[in-house]
Amino acid sequence: MIRLQNVYKEYNGKPALSDVNLHIGLGEFAFLTGPSGAGKSTLMRLLYREETPDRGVVTIGGINITRLSRGQVPLLRRRLGIVFQDFKLLSNQTVFDNVAYVLRALGVDELDVRRRVASALAIVSLEDKVSAFPETLSGGEQQRVGIARAIVNGPPVLLADEPTGNLDPQSSLEIVQLLERISERGTTVLISTHDVPIVNALRRRVITLKNGQVMGDVDSGVYEYEAAVR
Amino acid sequence: MRTLRILWRIARETVIGLRRSGWSNWLVISILAIALTIFGGVLQTTLTIKNVVSSWGSQLEISAYLKEGQDPQTVARTISQIPDVQIVEIVPKEVAWAEMQSHYKVAAVNNPLPNTLHVRLSNPAAVEKTAERLKTIGAIEHIRYPLKLARNLNKFRQFLEIAGLVITASLSAATLIVIGNTIHLVIQSKQREIEILSLTGVSPWYIKGPLILQGASYGTAAATIASSVLWVIHLYLDPYLHDQLLSFLPMTGVLADNGLLPTFMVVLILGVAVGAGGSAWTSGRYIKV
Ligand SMILES: Nc1ncnc2c1ncn2[C@@H]1O[C@H](COP(=O)(O)OP(=O)(O)OP(=O)(O)O)[C@@H](O)[C@H]1O
Ligand SMILES: [Mg+2]
């Protein structure tokens, strides 16, 4: 589903990713770990086309996304669910409106919007918060809104860059378990994280980056660079 | 249906953007309205002069005003000997006076008008040559002919066109800057929102559409104001100008009125182009999606 071939990306002459080869299959669930500055966010940004690689090829679902025109980028992003560390919710809109925004911008009719938002909010167990505003919610709840928004359009791929970075351990575990449940429905999920206990608790595929290179890739692994983490 | 729903959403976002802009809406609209009023005024005047010039320029008539005590019949006979002269029509001063009194409320003084001859020529190329020749006839006080006036009016029109173009261009540039600032402020106030929408795959047109519509509504509002101002000016100024021209050149008759509608249309198009174009340019510059 996601494939990187000989990907190289540098900032100001300093490589952030060098010669990365990676394949994540359909419906797979994987952690992307590594110390700060390893290139995790850079890799994520390449996947949702916030950046393009200097060399190499990135494909998602067989499509070479490095070759997308500007007009095609929104089409790609609609096929991806993206979850952010800082949630990126619209503070002046309710939970419902936040989740509904993209559907409405696509001209989906209001009945359909309601149906799909309700089902996304049910998956993240926030049915009772539809008319709340983001700042009245806890961090964990806000991140669940972010996840509902990411999945509302039924994307085949879900990308989460440090989704638990701003959360307490308990909420963090809940969020990652929620993402795991979503992957069980057939969605390919890639989570970048620093969170050692969570990676160790789930025993899923762990891809380890260091200095922009893939240093490890094990199927049911643990966090390998504990010493380097805060 | 789907497109309609998207347009409806964009319209709603536009209204939100306008509310957010507050007083700067009025700044933009006033400056644009001033620019459009000047532009429309120049355009309308130019069009009218063009009309007048083309109707006068094609007229093969020279009016000759006779000195007091000269016999119109004799002079007319002399003039009709000149080559290219087709008809000489005598307008006795009594007739001209009576006509003038019927048109305007003129005080009942002694008839101040001279006897007049309307000399019609067969060939436009002969107008000026014949005019020169008429001037040499002793019985004629002075002459008037539309072609000469048309020339002068044309010179004035050319000046007006250039001045109008310069003023409109510089005011439009000022407007573009103000619109740019206003839209830039809107973009800054929703920077985060724009980033989020872009990351979630909302299309750039959906994000920029409201901003461009906001600019277009400035254009529409300003064009409406400018058109109203021009209409009021037209209402008050036109009868006055009409009288002036008629008393100056009675033989040209009533001026063809080419109406304000075309001017209004051009003003509206220019207003919307400046408004929408300005905000499209600004959003293209500050929104990288
Ligand atoms: N926009 C940028 N401009 C310049 N350098 C950048 C930029 N983004 C990333 N880098 C550099 O690229 C390298 C990788 O950064 P990246 O953000 O991908 O690391 P990370 O693994 O996500 O780290 P963290 O765990 O702290 O989030 C770092 O050295 C960083 O300084
Ligand atoms: Mg990062």
Coordinates of C-alpha atoms and ligand atoms in Angstrom, one line a residue:
Chain A
M1 CA 0.0 0.0 0.0
I2 CA 2.8 2.4 1.0
R3 CA 6.2 2.0 -0.7
L4 CA 9.4 4.1 -0.5
Q5 CA 12.2 3.3 -2.9
N6 CA 15.7 4.8 -2.4
V7 CA 14.1 7.9 -1.0
Y8 CA 16.5 10.8 -0.2
K9 CA 15.6 14.1 1.3
E10 CA 17.8 16.8 2.6
Y11 CA 17.4 20.1 4.3
N12 CA 20.1 22.7 3.8
G13 CA 22.5 20.1 2.6
K14 CA 21.9 17.9 5.6
P15 CA 20.1 14.6 4.9
A16 CA 16.9 14.1 6.8
L17 CA 16.2 10.8 5.0
S18 CA 18.8 8.9 3.1
D19 CA 18.2 5.9 0.9
V20 CA 15.0 4.8 2.7
N21 CA 13.4 1.6 1.4
L22 CA 10.2 0.6 3.0
H23 CA 7.0 -1.3 2.2
I24 CA 3.8 -1.4 4.2
G25 CA 1.2 -3.8 3.0
L26 CA -2.6 -3.3 2.7
G27 CA -4.3 -3.3 6.1
E28 CA -1.0 -3.4 8.0
F29 CA -0.4 -1.7 11.3
A30 CA 3.1 -0.3 11.9
F31 CA 4.9 2.0 14.3
L32 CA 7.6 4.4 13.0
T33 CA 10.0 5.0 15.8
G34 CA 13.4 6.6 16.4
P35 CA 15.1 9.4 18.3
S36 CA 14.3 13.0 17.8
G37 CA 15.5 14.3 14.5
A38 CA 15.6 10.8 13.0
G39 CA 13.3 11.8 10.1
K40 CA 9.9 10.4 11.2
S41 CA 8.0 13.6 10.5
T42 CA 9.9 14.1 7.3
L43 CA 8.8 10.6 6.1
M44 CA 5.2 11.4 7.1
R45 CA 5.2 14.7 5.2
L46 CA 6.5 12.9 2.1
L47 CA 3.5 10.5 2.3
Y48 CA 0.9 13.3 2.5
R49 CA 2.8 15.3 0.0
E50 CA 3.7 18.2 2.2
E51 CA 7.2 17.6 0.9
T52 CA 8.6 15.9 -2.1
P53 CA 11.8 13.8 -2.0
D54 CA 15.0 14.9 -3.7
R55 CA 15.5 11.5 -5.1
G56 CA 13.6 8.2 -5.0
V57 CA 10.0 7.2 -5.4
V58 CA 7.0 7.2 -3.0
T59 CA 4.0 5.3 -4.1
I60 CA 0.7 4.9 -2.3
G61 CA -1.8 2.3 -3.6
G62 CA 0.4 2.0 -6.7
I63 CA 0.4 5.7 -7.5
N64 CA 3.6 7.5 -7.7
I65 CA 2.8 10.5 -5.5
T66 CA 6.0 12.3 -6.1
R67 CA 4.7 13.0 -9.6
L68 CA 1.3 14.4 -8.6
S69 CA 0.4 17.9 -9.9
R70 CA -0.6 20.6 -7.4
G71 CA -4.2 20.0 -8.4
Q72 CA -4.0 16.3 -7.6
V73 CA -2.6 16.7 -4.1
P74 CA -6.1 17.4 -2.5
L75 CA -7.3 14.2 -4.2
L76 CA -4.5 12.2 -2.6
R77 CA -5.2 13.8 0.8
R78 CA -8.8 12.8 0.6
R79 CA -7.7 9.2 0.3
L80 CA -5.5 9.6 3.4
G81 CA -6.6 10.1 6.9
I82 CA -4.1 12.2 8.7
V83 CA -3.9 12.6 12.5
F84 CA -1.7 15.2 14.0
Q85 CA 0.1 15.6 17.3
D86 CA -1.5 19.0 17.9
F87 CA -5.0 17.7 16.8
K88 CA -5.4 20.6 14.3
L89 CA -9.1 21.1 15.1
L90 CA -11.0 24.3 14.1
S91 CA -11.6 26.0 17.4
N92 CA -14.6 28.0 16.3
Q93 CA -16.5 24.9 15.1
T94 CA -18.2 22.2 17.0
V95 CA -17.0 18.6 17.1
F96 CA -19.7 17.7 14.5
D97 CA -18.7 20.6 12.2
N98 CA -15.0 19.7 12.5
V99 CA -15.7 16.2 11.4
A100 CA -18.2 17.2 8.7
Y101 CA -16.1 19.9 7.1
V102 CA -14.4 18.0 4.4
L103 CA -17.6 16.1 3.4
R104 CA -19.4 19.4 3.2
A105 CA -16.6 21.0 1.1
L106 CA -17.0 18.0 -1.2
G107 CA -20.7 18.8 -1.6
V108 CA -21.9 15.7 0.1
D109 CA -25.6 16.1 0.9
E110 CA -26.5 17.0 4.5
L111 CA -28.3 13.8 5.3
D112 CA -25.3 11.7 4.2
V113 CA -23.0 14.0 6.1
R114 CA -25.0 13.4 9.3
R115 CA -25.0 9.7 8.8
R116 CA -21.3 9.5 8.1
V117 CA -20.2 11.9 10.9
A118 CA -22.4 10.0 13.4
S119 CA -20.8 6.7 12.5
A120 CA -17.3 8.2 12.7
L121 CA -18.1 9.7 16.1
A122 CA -19.5 6.4 17.2
I123 CA -16.2 4.6 16.3
V124 CA -14.3 7.1 18.5
S125 CA -17.0 7.0 21.2
L126 CA -17.8 10.7 21.1
E127 CA -21.5 10.5 20.2
D128 CA -22.4 12.6 23.3
K129 CA -20.0 15.5 22.4
V130 CA -21.3 16.4 18.9
S131 CA -22.1 20.0 19.8
A132 CA -19.1 20.6 22.1
F133 CA -16.3 23.0 21.0
P134 CA -12.8 21.6 21.0
E135 CA -11.4 23.7 23.9
T136 CA -14.0 22.2 26.2
L137 CA -12.7 18.7 25.6
S138 CA -9.7 16.8 27.1
G139 CA -6.7 16.2 25.1
G140 CA -7.6 12.6 24.5
E141 CA -11.1 13.6 23.4
Q142 CA -9.7 16.2 21.0
Q143 CA -7.5 13.6 19.5
R144 CA -10.5 11.3 19.1
V145 CA -12.2 14.1 17.2
G146 CA -9.1 14.3 15.0
I147 CA -9.3 10.6 14.3
A148 CA -13.0 10.8 13.5
R149 CA -12.2 13.5 11.0
A150 CA -9.5 11.4 9.5
I151 CA -11.7 8.3 9.0
V152 CA -15.0 10.0 8.1
N153 CA -14.3 9.7 4.4
G154 CA -13.3 6.1 4.7
P155 CA -9.6 6.4 3.7
P156 CA -7.6 3.2 2.9
V157 CA -4.6 4.7 4.6
L158 CA -4.3 6.4 8.0
L159 CA -1.2 8.4 8.9
A160 CA -0.6 9.6 12.5
D161 CA 2.5 11.7 13.4
E162 CA 3.0 11.4 17.1
P163 CA -0.7 11.3 17.8
T164 CA -0.1 10.7 21.5
G165 CA 2.7 13.3 21.9
N166 CA 0.4 15.7 23.8
L167 CA -1.5 13.1 25.9
D168 CA -1.1 11.4 29.2
P169 CA -0.2 7.7 29.3
Q170 CA -3.7 6.4 29.8
S171 CA -5.2 8.5 27.0
S172 CA -2.2 7.6 24.8
L173 CA -2.9 3.9 25.2
E174 CA -6.6 4.4 24.4
I175 CA -5.8 6.4 21.3
V176 CA -3.4 3.8 20.0
Q177 CA -5.8 1.0 20.7
L178 CA -8.5 2.9 18.8
L179 CA -6.1 3.2 15.8
E180 CA -5.5 -0.5 16.1
R181 CA -9.2 -1.2 16.0
I182 CA -9.5 1.0 12.9
S183 CA -6.8 -1.0 11.2
E184 CA -8.7 -4.1 11.9
R185 CA -11.4 -2.8 9.6
G186 CA -8.9 -3.0 6.7
T187 CA -7.2 0.4 6.9
T188 CA -3.5 0.6 6.6
V189 CA -2.2 2.5 9.7
L190 CA 1.2 4.1 10.2
I191 CA 2.0 5.7 13.5
S192 CA 5.1 7.6 14.3
T193 CA 5.9 7.7 18.0
H194 CA 8.4 8.2 20.8
D195 CA 6.2 6.4 23.2
V196 CA 8.2 3.4 24.5
P197 CA 5.6 1.8 26.7
I198 CA 3.0 1.8 24.0
V199 CA 5.2 0.4 21.4
N200 CA 6.3 -2.3 23.8
A201 CA 2.8 -3.0 24.9
L202 CA 1.3 -3.6 21.5
R203 CA 4.0 -5.8 20.0
R204 CA 3.3 -4.8 16.4
R205 CA 5.5 -4.1 13.5
V206 CA 8.2 -1.5 14.5
I207 CA 10.2 0.4 11.9
T208 CA 13.1 2.2 13.5
L209 CA 14.7 5.3 11.9
K210 CA 18.0 6.8 12.9
N211 CA 19.8 9.6 11.2
G212 CA 17.4 9.3 8.3
Q213 CA 18.1 5.7 7.7
V214 CA 16.0 2.5 8.5
M215 CA 18.0 0.8 11.2
G216 CA 15.5 -1.8 12.1
D217 CA 12.2 -3.3 10.9
V218 CA 10.7 -6.2 13.0
D219 CA 7.3 -7.7 12.8
S220 CA 6.4 -7.8 16.5
G221 CA 9.0 -5.7 18.0
V222 CA 9.8 -3.4 20.9
Y223 CA 11.2 0.1 21.0
E224 CA 14.9 -0.2 20.2
Y225 CA 16.4 3.2 21.0
E226 CA 15.2 3.6 24.5
A227 CA 18.4 5.3 25.6
A228 CA 17.9 8.1 23.0
V229 CA 14.4 8.9 24.1
R230 CA 13.5 11.6 26.6
Chain B
M1 CA -26.9 19.4 -7.0
R2 CA -23.5 18.7 -5.5
T3 CA -22.0 21.8 -7.2
L4 CA -24.9 23.8 -6.0
R5 CA -24.3 22.7 -2.4
I6 CA -20.6 23.6 -2.8
L7 CA -21.5 27.0 -4.1
W8 CA -23.9 27.6 -1.3
R9 CA -21.1 26.7 1.2
I10 CA -18.7 29.0 -0.5
A11 CA -21.2 31.8 -0.4
R12 CA -21.7 31.3 3.3
E13 CA -17.9 31.4 3.9
T14 CA -17.8 34.6 1.9
V15 CA -20.3 36.3 4.2
I16 CA -18.3 35.1 7.2
G17 CA -15.2 36.7 5.6
L18 CA -17.0 39.9 5.0
R19 CA -18.1 40.1 8.6
R20 CA -14.5 39.4 9.7
S21 CA -13.2 42.3 7.6
G22 CA -15.4 44.9 9.4
W23 CA -14.5 48.5 8.6
S24 CA -12.0 47.7 6.0
N25 CA -14.9 46.6 3.8
W26 CA -16.0 50.2 3.6
L27 CA -12.5 51.5 2.9
V28 CA -12.1 49.2 0.0
I29 CA -15.6 49.9 -1.4
S30 CA -15.2 53.7 -1.1
I31 CA -11.9 53.8 -2.9
L32 CA -13.1 51.5 -5.6
A33 CA -16.3 53.5 -5.9
I34 CA -14.4 56.7 -6.4
A35 CA -12.2 55.0 -9.0
L36 CA -15.2 53.6 -10.8
T37 CA -17.1 56.9 -10.7
I38 CA -14.2 58.8 -12.4
F39 CA -13.7 56.0 -14.9
G40 CA -17.4 55.8 -15.7
G41 CA -17.7 59.6 -15.9
V42 CA -14.8 59.8 -18.4
L43 CA -16.1 56.9 -20.3
Q44 CA -19.6 58.4 -20.6
T45 CA -18.3 61.8 -21.6
T46 CA -16.0 60.3 -24.1
L47 CA -18.8 58.3 -25.6
T48 CA -21.1 61.3 -25.8
I49 CA -18.4 63.4 -27.5
K50 CA -17.7 60.7 -29.9
N51 CA -21.4 60.6 -30.8
V52 CA -21.6 64.3 -31.2
V53 CA -18.4 64.4 -33.3
S54 CA -19.5 61.7 -35.6
S55 CA -22.9 63.3 -36.2
W56 CA -21.4 66.8 -36.6
G57 CA -18.4 65.7 -38.6
S58 CA -20.6 64.3 -41.3
Q59 CA -22.7 67.4 -41.6
L60 CA -22.2 69.3 -44.8
E61 CA -23.5 72.6 -43.4
I62 CA -22.1 76.0 -42.7
S63 CA -24.1 78.6 -40.9
A64 CA -23.4 82.2 -42.0
Y65 CA -24.6 85.0 -39.8
L66 CA -25.2 88.2 -41.7
K67 CA -24.3 91.7 -40.7
E68 CA -27.1 94.0 -39.7
G69 CA -28.8 95.6 -42.7
Q70 CA -27.6 93.1 -45.3
D71 CA -30.2 91.6 -47.6
P72 CA -30.3 87.8 -47.1
Q73 CA -31.6 87.2 -50.7
T74 CA -28.7 89.0 -52.3
V75 CA -26.1 87.2 -50.2
A76 CA -27.8 83.9 -50.8
R77 CA -27.6 84.4 -54.5
T78 CA -23.9 85.2 -54.3
I79 CA -23.2 82.1 -52.2
S80 CA -25.1 79.8 -54.5
Q81 CA -22.6 80.7 -57.3
I82 CA -19.8 79.0 -55.3
P83 CA -19.0 75.5 -56.6
D84 CA -20.0 72.6 -54.3
V85 CA -22.8 74.7 -52.8
Q86 CA -26.0 72.7 -53.1
I87 CA -28.7 74.7 -51.3
V88 CA -28.8 78.0 -49.5
E89 CA -31.6 78.2 -47.0
I90 CA -32.5 81.6 -45.5
V91 CA -33.6 81.7 -41.9
P92 CA -34.9 85.3 -41.3
K93 CA -34.1 86.6 -37.8
E94 CA -37.8 86.8 -37.0
V95 CA -38.2 83.1 -37.6
A96 CA -35.2 82.1 -35.6
W97 CA -36.4 84.3 -32.7
A98 CA -39.9 82.9 -32.8
E99 CA -38.4 79.4 -32.7
M100 CA -36.1 80.2 -29.8
Q101 CA -38.9 81.8 -27.8
S102 CA -41.0 78.6 -28.3
H103 CA -38.1 76.5 -27.0
Y104 CA -36.9 78.5 -24.1
K105 CA -38.4 81.1 -21.8
V106 CA -36.6 84.1 -23.2
A107 CA -37.2 87.5 -21.8
A108 CA -39.2 89.7 -24.2
V109 CA -36.4 91.9 -25.4
N110 CA -35.7 93.1 -28.9
N111 CA -34.7 90.4 -31.3
P112 CA -30.9 90.1 -30.9
L113 CA -30.5 87.4 -33.6
P114 CA -29.0 88.1 -37.0
N115 CA -30.4 86.8 -40.3
T116 CA -28.8 83.4 -41.0
L117 CA -28.1 81.5 -44.1
H118 CA -27.7 77.7 -43.9
V119 CA -25.4 76.7 -46.7
R120 CA -25.5 73.0 -47.6
L121 CA -22.6 71.5 -49.6
S122 CA -22.5 68.5 -51.9
N123 CA -19.1 67.3 -50.9
P124 CA -17.5 66.9 -47.4
A125 CA -14.0 67.7 -48.7
A126 CA -15.2 71.2 -49.7
V127 CA -16.4 72.2 -46.3
E128 CA -13.3 74.0 -45.2
K129 CA -12.5 75.5 -48.5
T130 CA -16.0 77.0 -48.8
A131 CA -15.9 78.2 -45.2
E132 CA -12.7 80.2 -46.0
R133 CA -14.4 81.7 -49.0
L134 CA -17.5 82.7 -47.1
K135 CA -15.4 84.5 -44.5
T136 CA -14.2 86.8 -47.3
I137 CA -17.7 87.9 -48.2
G138 CA -18.2 91.3 -46.6
A139 CA -21.9 90.9 -45.8
I140 CA -21.2 88.0 -43.5
E141 CA -20.4 88.8 -39.8
H142 CA -19.1 85.3 -38.9
I143 CA -19.6 81.7 -39.7
R144 CA -20.0 78.5 -37.8
Y145 CA -19.7 74.9 -39.0
P146 CA -19.9 71.6 -37.0
L147 CA -16.7 70.2 -38.6
K148 CA -14.5 72.7 -36.9
L149 CA -16.2 72.3 -33.5
A150 CA -16.0 68.5 -34.0
R151 CA -12.2 68.9 -34.4
N152 CA -11.9 70.9 -31.2
L153 CA -14.1 68.5 -29.3
N154 CA -12.1 65.6 -30.5
K155 CA -8.9 67.2 -29.2
F156 CA -10.6 67.6 -25.9
R157 CA -11.8 64.0 -25.9
Q158 CA -8.3 62.8 -26.6
F159 CA -7.0 64.7 -23.6
L160 CA -9.9 63.4 -21.5
E161 CA -9.2 59.8 -22.5
I162 CA -5.6 60.0 -21.5
A163 CA -6.2 61.8 -18.2
G164 CA -9.1 59.4 -17.4
L165 CA -6.9 56.4 -18.2
V166 CA -4.1 57.7 -15.9
I167 CA -6.4 58.5 -13.1
T168 CA -8.4 55.3 -13.3
A169 CA -5.2 53.2 -13.6
S170 CA -3.6 54.9 -10.5
L171 CA -6.8 54.6 -8.5
S172 CA -7.2 51.0 -9.5
A173 CA -3.7 50.3 -8.4
A174 CA -4.4 51.9 -5.0
T175 CA -7.6 49.8 -4.8
L176 CA -5.6 46.7 -5.6
I177 CA -3.3 47.4 -2.7
V178 CA -6.1 48.0 -0.3
I179 CA -7.9 44.9 -1.4
G180 CA -4.7 43.0 -1.1
N181 CA -4.2 44.1 2.5
T182 CA -7.8 43.3 3.4
I183 CA -7.7 39.8 1.9
H184 CA -4.3 39.3 3.4
L185 CA -5.7 40.1 6.9
V186 CA -8.5 37.6 6.3
I187 CA -6.0 35.0 5.3
Q188 CA -3.8 35.7 8.3
S189 CA -6.8 35.4 10.6
K190 CA -7.6 32.0 9.2
Q191 CA -4.1 30.8 8.6
R192 CA -4.6 27.8 10.8
E193 CA -7.9 27.0 9.3
I194 CA -6.5 27.1 5.8
E195 CA -3.6 24.8 6.8
I196 CA -6.0 22.3 8.3
L197 CA -8.3 22.4 5.3
S198 CA -5.4 22.0 2.9
L199 CA -4.1 19.0 4.9
T200 CA -7.5 17.3 4.9
G201 CA -7.8 17.5 1.2
V202 CA -10.2 20.4 0.8
S203 CA -9.6 21.7 -2.7
P204 CA -7.8 25.1 -3.1
W205 CA -10.8 26.5 -4.9
Y206 CA -13.0 25.8 -2.0
I207 CA -10.5 27.7 0.2
K208 CA -9.8 30.6 -2.2
G209 CA -13.3 30.8 -3.6
P210 CA -14.8 32.8 -0.6
L211 CA -11.9 35.2 -0.8
I212 CA -12.3 35.8 -4.5
L213 CA -16.0 36.2 -4.0
Q214 CA -15.4 38.7 -1.2
G215 CA -13.3 40.8 -3.7
A216 CA -16.0 40.4 -6.3
S217 CA -18.7 41.7 -3.9
Y218 CA -16.5 44.7 -3.2
G219 CA -16.5 45.3 -7.0
T220 CA -20.3 44.9 -7.2
A221 CA -21.0 47.2 -4.3
A222 CA -18.6 49.9 -5.6
A223 CA -20.0 49.6 -9.1
T224 CA -23.5 50.1 -7.8
I225 CA -22.5 53.2 -5.9
A226 CA -20.5 54.6 -8.9
S227 CA -23.5 53.9 -11.2
S228 CA -25.9 55.7 -8.9
V229 CA -23.6 58.7 -8.6
L230 CA -23.2 58.8 -12.4
W231 CA -27.0 58.5 -12.9
V232 CA -27.7 61.4 -10.6
I233 CA -25.0 63.5 -12.3
H234 CA -26.5 62.6 -15.6
L235 CA -30.0 63.5 -14.4
Y236 CA -28.9 67.0 -13.4
L237 CA -26.2 67.8 -15.9
D238 CA -27.7 66.5 -19.1
P239 CA -30.6 68.9 -19.6
Y240 CA -28.2 71.8 -18.9
L241 CA -25.6 70.5 -21.5
H242 CA -28.4 70.0 -23.9
D243 CA -29.5 73.6 -23.7
Q244 CA -26.0 74.8 -24.0
L245 CA -25.4 72.8 -27.1
L246 CA -28.7 73.7 -28.7
S247 CA -28.2 77.4 -28.2
F248 CA -24.7 77.1 -29.5
L249 CA -25.5 75.1 -32.6
P250 CA -29.2 75.1 -33.2
M251 CA -29.0 73.4 -36.5
T252 CA -27.6 70.1 -35.1
G253 CA -30.9 69.4 -33.5
V254 CA -31.4 67.2 -30.5
L255 CA -28.4 65.1 -29.5
A256 CA -28.6 61.4 -29.8
D257 CA -28.5 60.1 -26.2
N258 CA -26.5 56.9 -26.1
G259 CA -27.8 56.0 -22.6
L260 CA -25.9 55.1 -19.5
L261 CA -26.5 51.3 -19.6
P262 CA -23.3 50.4 -21.5
T263 CA -21.3 52.6 -19.1
F264 CA -22.9 50.9 -16.1
M265 CA -22.0 47.5 -17.6
V266 CA -18.4 48.4 -18.2
V267 CA -18.1 49.9 -14.7
L268 CA -19.6 46.7 -13.2
I269 CA -17.2 44.5 -15.2
L270 CA -14.2 46.6 -14.3
G271 CA -15.2 46.7 -10.6
V272 CA -15.7 43.0 -10.4
A273 CA -12.4 42.4 -12.3
V274 CA -10.4 44.6 -10.0
G275 CA -12.1 43.2 -6.9
A276 CA -11.9 39.5 -7.8
G277 CA -8.6 39.9 -9.5
G278 CA -7.0 41.6 -6.6
S279 CA -8.1 39.0 -4.1
A280 CA -7.3 36.1 -6.4
W281 CA -3.8 37.5 -6.8
T282 CA -3.4 37.9 -3.0
S283 CA -4.8 34.5 -2.2
G284 CA -2.6 33.0 -4.8
R285 CA 0.4 34.7 -3.2
Y286 CA -0.3 33.8 0.4
I287 CA -2.2 30.5 0.2
K288 CA 0.2 27.8 -1.0
V289 CA -1.9 24.7 -1.2
Ligands
LIG1 N1 11.4 22.2 7.3 C1 12.7 21.9 7.7 N2 13.7 22.7 7.4 C2 14.9 22.4 7.8 N3 15.3 21.3 8.4 C3 14.3 20.4 8.7 C4 12.9 20.7 8.3 N4 12.2 19.6 8.8 C5 13.0 18.7 9.3 N5 14.3 19.2 9.3 C6 15.4 18.5 9.8 O1 15.4 17.1 9.3 C7 15.8 16.2 10.3 C8 14.6 15.2 10.6 O2 13.5 16.0 11.2 P1 12.2 15.3 11.5 O3 11.2 16.4 12.0 O4 11.7 14.5 10.4 O5 12.5 14.4 12.8 P2 11.6 13.6 13.7 O6 12.1 12.2 13.7 O7 10.2 13.8 13.4 O8 11.9 14.2 15.1 P3 10.9 14.4 16.4 O9 10.9 13.1 17.1 O10 11.6 15.4 17.2 O11 9.6 14.9 15.9 C9 16.1 17.0 11.5 O12 17.5 17.2 11.5 C10 15.5 18.4 11.3 O13 16.2 19.4 11.9
MG2 MG 8.5 14.7 14.3

